[in-house]
Coordinates of C-alpha atoms in Angstrom, one line a residue:
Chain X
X798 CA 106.1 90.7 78.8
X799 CA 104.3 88.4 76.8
X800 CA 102.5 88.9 73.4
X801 CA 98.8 89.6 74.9
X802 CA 99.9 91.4 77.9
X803 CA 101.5 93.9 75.6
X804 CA 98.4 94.5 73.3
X805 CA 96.6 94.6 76.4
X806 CA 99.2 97.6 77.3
X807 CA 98.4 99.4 74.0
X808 CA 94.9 98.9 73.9
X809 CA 95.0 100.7 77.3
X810 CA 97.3 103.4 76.3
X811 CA 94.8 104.5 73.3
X812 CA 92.4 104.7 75.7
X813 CA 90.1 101.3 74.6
X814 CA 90.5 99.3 78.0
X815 CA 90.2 100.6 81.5
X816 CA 93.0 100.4 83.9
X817 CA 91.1 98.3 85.7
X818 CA 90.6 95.6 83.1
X819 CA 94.8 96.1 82.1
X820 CA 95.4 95.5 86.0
X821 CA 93.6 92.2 85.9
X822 CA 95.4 91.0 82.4
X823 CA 98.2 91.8 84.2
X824 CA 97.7 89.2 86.9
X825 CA 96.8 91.9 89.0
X826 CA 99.2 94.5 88.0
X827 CA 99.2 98.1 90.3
X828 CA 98.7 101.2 88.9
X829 CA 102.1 102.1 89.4
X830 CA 103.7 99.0 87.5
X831 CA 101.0 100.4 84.4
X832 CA 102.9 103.4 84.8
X833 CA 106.1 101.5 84.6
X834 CA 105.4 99.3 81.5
X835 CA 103.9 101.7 79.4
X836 CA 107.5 104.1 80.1
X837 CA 109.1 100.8 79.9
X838 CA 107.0 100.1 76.0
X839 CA 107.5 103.7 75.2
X840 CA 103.6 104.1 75.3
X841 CA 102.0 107.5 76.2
X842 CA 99.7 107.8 78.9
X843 CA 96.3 107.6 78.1
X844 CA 94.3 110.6 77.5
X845 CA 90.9 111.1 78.2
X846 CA 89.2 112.3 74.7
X847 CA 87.5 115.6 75.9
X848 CA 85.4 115.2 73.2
X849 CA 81.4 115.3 74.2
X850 CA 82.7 116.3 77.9
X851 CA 83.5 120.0 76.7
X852 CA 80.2 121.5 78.9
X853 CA 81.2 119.4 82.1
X854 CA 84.7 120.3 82.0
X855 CA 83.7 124.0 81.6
X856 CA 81.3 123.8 84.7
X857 CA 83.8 122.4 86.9
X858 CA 86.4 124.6 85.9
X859 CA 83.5 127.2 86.7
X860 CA 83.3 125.6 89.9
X861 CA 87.3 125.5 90.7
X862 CA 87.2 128.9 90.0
X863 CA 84.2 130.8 90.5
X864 CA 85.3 134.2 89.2
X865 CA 84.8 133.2 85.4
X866 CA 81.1 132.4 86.4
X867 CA 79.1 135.0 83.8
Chain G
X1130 CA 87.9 125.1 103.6
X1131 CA 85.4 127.7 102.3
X1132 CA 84.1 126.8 99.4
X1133 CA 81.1 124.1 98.7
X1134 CA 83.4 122.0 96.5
X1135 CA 84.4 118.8 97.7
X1136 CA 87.1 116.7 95.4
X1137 CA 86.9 112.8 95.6
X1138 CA 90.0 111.1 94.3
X1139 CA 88.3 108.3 93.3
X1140 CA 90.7 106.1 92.1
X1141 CA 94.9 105.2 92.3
X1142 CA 95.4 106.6 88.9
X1143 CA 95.6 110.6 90.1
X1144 CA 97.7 109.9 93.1
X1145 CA 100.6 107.7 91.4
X1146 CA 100.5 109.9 88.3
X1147 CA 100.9 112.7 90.4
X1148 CA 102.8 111.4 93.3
X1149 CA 105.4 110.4 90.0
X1150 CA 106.1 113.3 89.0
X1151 CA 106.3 115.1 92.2
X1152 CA 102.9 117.4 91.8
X1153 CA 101.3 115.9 94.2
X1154 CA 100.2 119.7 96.0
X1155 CA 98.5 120.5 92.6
X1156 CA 95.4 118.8 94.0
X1157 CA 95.3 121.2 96.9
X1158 CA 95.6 124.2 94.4
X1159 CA 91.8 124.7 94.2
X1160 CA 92.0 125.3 97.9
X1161 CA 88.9 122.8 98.4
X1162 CA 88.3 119.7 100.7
X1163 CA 89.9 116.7 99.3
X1164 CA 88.6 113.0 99.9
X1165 CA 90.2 109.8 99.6
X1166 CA 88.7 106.6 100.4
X1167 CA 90.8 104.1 102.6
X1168 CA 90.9 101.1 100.1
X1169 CA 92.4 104.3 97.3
X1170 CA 94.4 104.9 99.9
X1171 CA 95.8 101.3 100.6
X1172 CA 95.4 100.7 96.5
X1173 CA 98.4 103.2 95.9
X1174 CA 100.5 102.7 99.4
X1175 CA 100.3 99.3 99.9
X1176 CA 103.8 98.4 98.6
X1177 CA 105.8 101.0 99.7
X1178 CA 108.2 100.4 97.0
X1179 CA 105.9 100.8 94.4
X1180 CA 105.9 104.0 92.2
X1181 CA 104.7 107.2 94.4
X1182 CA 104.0 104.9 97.8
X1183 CA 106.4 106.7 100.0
X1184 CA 105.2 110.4 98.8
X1185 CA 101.7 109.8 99.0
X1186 CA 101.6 109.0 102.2
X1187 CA 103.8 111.4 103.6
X1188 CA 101.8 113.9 101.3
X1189 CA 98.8 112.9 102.9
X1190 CA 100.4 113.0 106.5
X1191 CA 101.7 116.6 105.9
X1192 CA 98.2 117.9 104.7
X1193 CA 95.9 116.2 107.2
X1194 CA 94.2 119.3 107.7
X1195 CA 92.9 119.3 104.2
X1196 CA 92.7 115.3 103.2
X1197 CA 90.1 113.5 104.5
X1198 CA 90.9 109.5 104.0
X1199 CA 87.1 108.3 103.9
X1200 CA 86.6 105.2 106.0
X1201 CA 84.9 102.3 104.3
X1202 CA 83.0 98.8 105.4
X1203 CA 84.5 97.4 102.3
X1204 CA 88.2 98.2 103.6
X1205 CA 87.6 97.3 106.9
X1206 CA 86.1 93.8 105.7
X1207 CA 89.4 93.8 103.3
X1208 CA 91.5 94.7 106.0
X1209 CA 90.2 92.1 108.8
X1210 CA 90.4 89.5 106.4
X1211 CA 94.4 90.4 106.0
X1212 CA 94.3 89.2 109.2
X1213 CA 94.1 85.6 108.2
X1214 CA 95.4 86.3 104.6
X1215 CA 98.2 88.4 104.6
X1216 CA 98.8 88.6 100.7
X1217 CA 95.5 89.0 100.4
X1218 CA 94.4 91.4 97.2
X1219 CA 91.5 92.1 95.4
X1220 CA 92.0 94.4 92.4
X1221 CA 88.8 96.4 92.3
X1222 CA 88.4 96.9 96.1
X1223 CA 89.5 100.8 95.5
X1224 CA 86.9 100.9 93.2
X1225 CA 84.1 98.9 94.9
X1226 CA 85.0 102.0 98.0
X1227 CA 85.0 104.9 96.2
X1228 CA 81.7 103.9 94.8
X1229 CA 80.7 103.4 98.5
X1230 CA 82.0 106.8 99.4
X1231 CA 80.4 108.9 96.6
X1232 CA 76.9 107.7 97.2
X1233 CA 77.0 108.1 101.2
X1234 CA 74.1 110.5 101.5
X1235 CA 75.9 112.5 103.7
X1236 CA 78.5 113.2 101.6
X1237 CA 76.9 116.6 99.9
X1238 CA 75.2 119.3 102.1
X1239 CA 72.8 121.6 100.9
X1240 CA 74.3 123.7 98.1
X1241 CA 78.1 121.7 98.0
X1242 CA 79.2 119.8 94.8
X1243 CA 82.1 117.2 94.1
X1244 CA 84.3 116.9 91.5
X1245 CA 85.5 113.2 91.2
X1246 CA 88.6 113.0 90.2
X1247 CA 89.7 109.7 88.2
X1248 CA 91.4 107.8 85.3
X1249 CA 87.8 105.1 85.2
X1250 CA 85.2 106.2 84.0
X1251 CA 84.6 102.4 84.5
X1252 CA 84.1 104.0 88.3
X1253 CA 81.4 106.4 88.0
X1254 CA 79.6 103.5 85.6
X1255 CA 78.8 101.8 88.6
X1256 CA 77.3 105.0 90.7
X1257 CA 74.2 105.8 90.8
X1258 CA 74.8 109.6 90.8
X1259 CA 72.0 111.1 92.4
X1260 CA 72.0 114.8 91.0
X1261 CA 74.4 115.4 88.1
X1262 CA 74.2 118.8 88.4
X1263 CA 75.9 118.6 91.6
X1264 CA 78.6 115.5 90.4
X1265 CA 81.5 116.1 87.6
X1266 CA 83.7 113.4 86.9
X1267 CA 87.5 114.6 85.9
X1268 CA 90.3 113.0 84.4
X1269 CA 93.8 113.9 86.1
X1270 CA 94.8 115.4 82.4
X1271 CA 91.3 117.5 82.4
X1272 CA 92.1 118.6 85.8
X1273 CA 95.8 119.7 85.2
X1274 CA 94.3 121.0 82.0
X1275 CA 92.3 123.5 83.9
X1276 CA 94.9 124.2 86.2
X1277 CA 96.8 125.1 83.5
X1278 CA 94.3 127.4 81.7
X1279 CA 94.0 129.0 84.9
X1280 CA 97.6 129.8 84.9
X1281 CA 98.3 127.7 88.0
X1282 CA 100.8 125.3 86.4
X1283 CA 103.0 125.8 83.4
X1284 CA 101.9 122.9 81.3
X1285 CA 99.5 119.8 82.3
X1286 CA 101.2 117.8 79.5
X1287 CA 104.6 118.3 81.4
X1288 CA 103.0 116.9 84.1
X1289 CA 102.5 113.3 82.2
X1290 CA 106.2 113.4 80.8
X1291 CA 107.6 113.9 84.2
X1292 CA 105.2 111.0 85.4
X1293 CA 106.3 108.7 82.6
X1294 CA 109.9 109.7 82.9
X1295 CA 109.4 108.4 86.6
X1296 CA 108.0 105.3 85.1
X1297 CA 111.4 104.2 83.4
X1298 CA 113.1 104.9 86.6
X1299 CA 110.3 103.3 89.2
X1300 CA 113.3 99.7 89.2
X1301 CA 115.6 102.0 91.5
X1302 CA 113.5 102.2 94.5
X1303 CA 112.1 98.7 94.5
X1304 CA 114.1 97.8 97.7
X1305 CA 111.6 98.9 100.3
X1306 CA 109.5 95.8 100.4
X1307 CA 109.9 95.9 104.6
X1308 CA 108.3 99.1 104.6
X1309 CA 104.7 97.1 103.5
X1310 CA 103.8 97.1 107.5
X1311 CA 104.8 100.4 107.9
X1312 CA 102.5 101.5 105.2
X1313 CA 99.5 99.6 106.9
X1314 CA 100.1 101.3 110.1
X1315 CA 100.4 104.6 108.5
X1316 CA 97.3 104.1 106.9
X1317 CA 95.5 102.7 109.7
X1318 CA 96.6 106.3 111.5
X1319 CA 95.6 108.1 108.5
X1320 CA 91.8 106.8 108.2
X1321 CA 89.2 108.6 110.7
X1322 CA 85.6 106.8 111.3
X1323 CA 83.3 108.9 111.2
X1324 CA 80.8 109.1 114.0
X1325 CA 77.0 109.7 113.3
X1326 CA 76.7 112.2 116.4
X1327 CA 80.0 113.8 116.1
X1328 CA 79.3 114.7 112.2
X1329 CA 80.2 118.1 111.3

């Protein structure tokens, strides 16, 4: 893997480039093969910050399980 | 299904992450309709050597009752063209689908609402969500987060180790390349037009 490609890696793996956009620096890399590298670089998998999306997480947790509707 | 919940996976990144570390029946724990569009489909089956190809889609086979695979005109342009250009790829065609898919009218009935399910937020940039009260976007980690609040699953982060500890292994089952046919066909088989009159 060279130089950029791996930056491109990391940036993706802190969560500051889509997988989309790591795909295409990847010449077209699948999701799968991200999946690959970044267990191959040692890099966790990005996590979404939750962050802002506390309310939307709560109503569709609301929705997946309605009993904890108040 | 009984409940007006509908979840779209909207994008490879729940499937593989899932299909890798074998938790693929964790989306069917909310006991809801699941959608996938074709070209997410084809996105993460294509290859059916590649991480997770080979259980999705006999995941998807053995649950056909509760996985809809959502036709799309932009995978059935894709997949004429294939025709004529057999290594044909175009990165974002899942994407440009599922955007198709989640702004079909028809998609939402009266009082249902969808949870997309996705690692992109890049995705959902590009629909134009018509009621957001009726739309919430997940990430696979926020979903097996809930699952795991709920008690459903011992630990969401568990899930993401077993799916990277899948990733250093994924070289070992790189021998299936013949299988790429296979997969189309399957897929093909899998994917249900939907007829106007014979909606719901």
């Amino acid at each position: 893997m060279i130089a950029k490609e791996k930056q491109a890696l990391e940036a993706y793996s802190r969560g500051e480039m889509t997988a989309l956009e790591l795909r295409r620096r990847l010449g077209g890399a699948t999701y799968g093969e991200v999946l690959r590298l970044l267990s191959e670089e040692g890099l966790p998998l990005p996590r979404a910050p939750t962050a802002g999306r506390e309310e939307q997480i709560a109503r569709a947790r609301a929705w997946m399980f309605p009993k904890h509707v108040a | 299904m009984s409940r007006d919940l509908k979840l779209f996976v909207v994008d490879t990144g729940p499937l593989i992450t899932l299909a890798a570390a074998q938790s693929l029946d964790y989306l069917l724990f909310i006991n809801v309709d699941v959608i996938i569009p074709d070209a997410v489909l084809h996105e993460a089956t294509f290859d059916a050597a590649r991480l997770g190809a080979q259980d999705i889609i006999e995941w998807v086979k053995a649950h056909r009752a509760s996985i809809e695979i959502a036709p799309t005109k932009v995978y059935e342009i894709f997949d004429a063209a294939r025709s004529t250009i057999p290594n044909l790829r175009e990165p974002d065609l899942g994407e440009r689908a599922a955007v198709e898919v989640i702004e079909e009218p028809d998609r939402l009935h009266g009082n249902e609402r969808g949870l997309l399910l996705c690692e992109e937020t890049a995705v959902l940039k590009r629909v134009v969500v018509r009621d957001r009260d009726r739309i919430v976007e997940l990430s696979t980690l926020d979903f097996l987060r809930i699952l795991e609040a709920e008690q459903r699953i011992q630990s969401a982060e568990q899930v993401f180790e077993l799916a990277a500890q899948a990733g250093r292994t994924a070289s070992r089952v790189e021998k299936l390349r013949e299988h790429n046919e296979g997969a189309r066909i399957a897929i093909r088989g899998l994917v249900k037009r939907r007829e106007p009159s014979s909606e719901r």
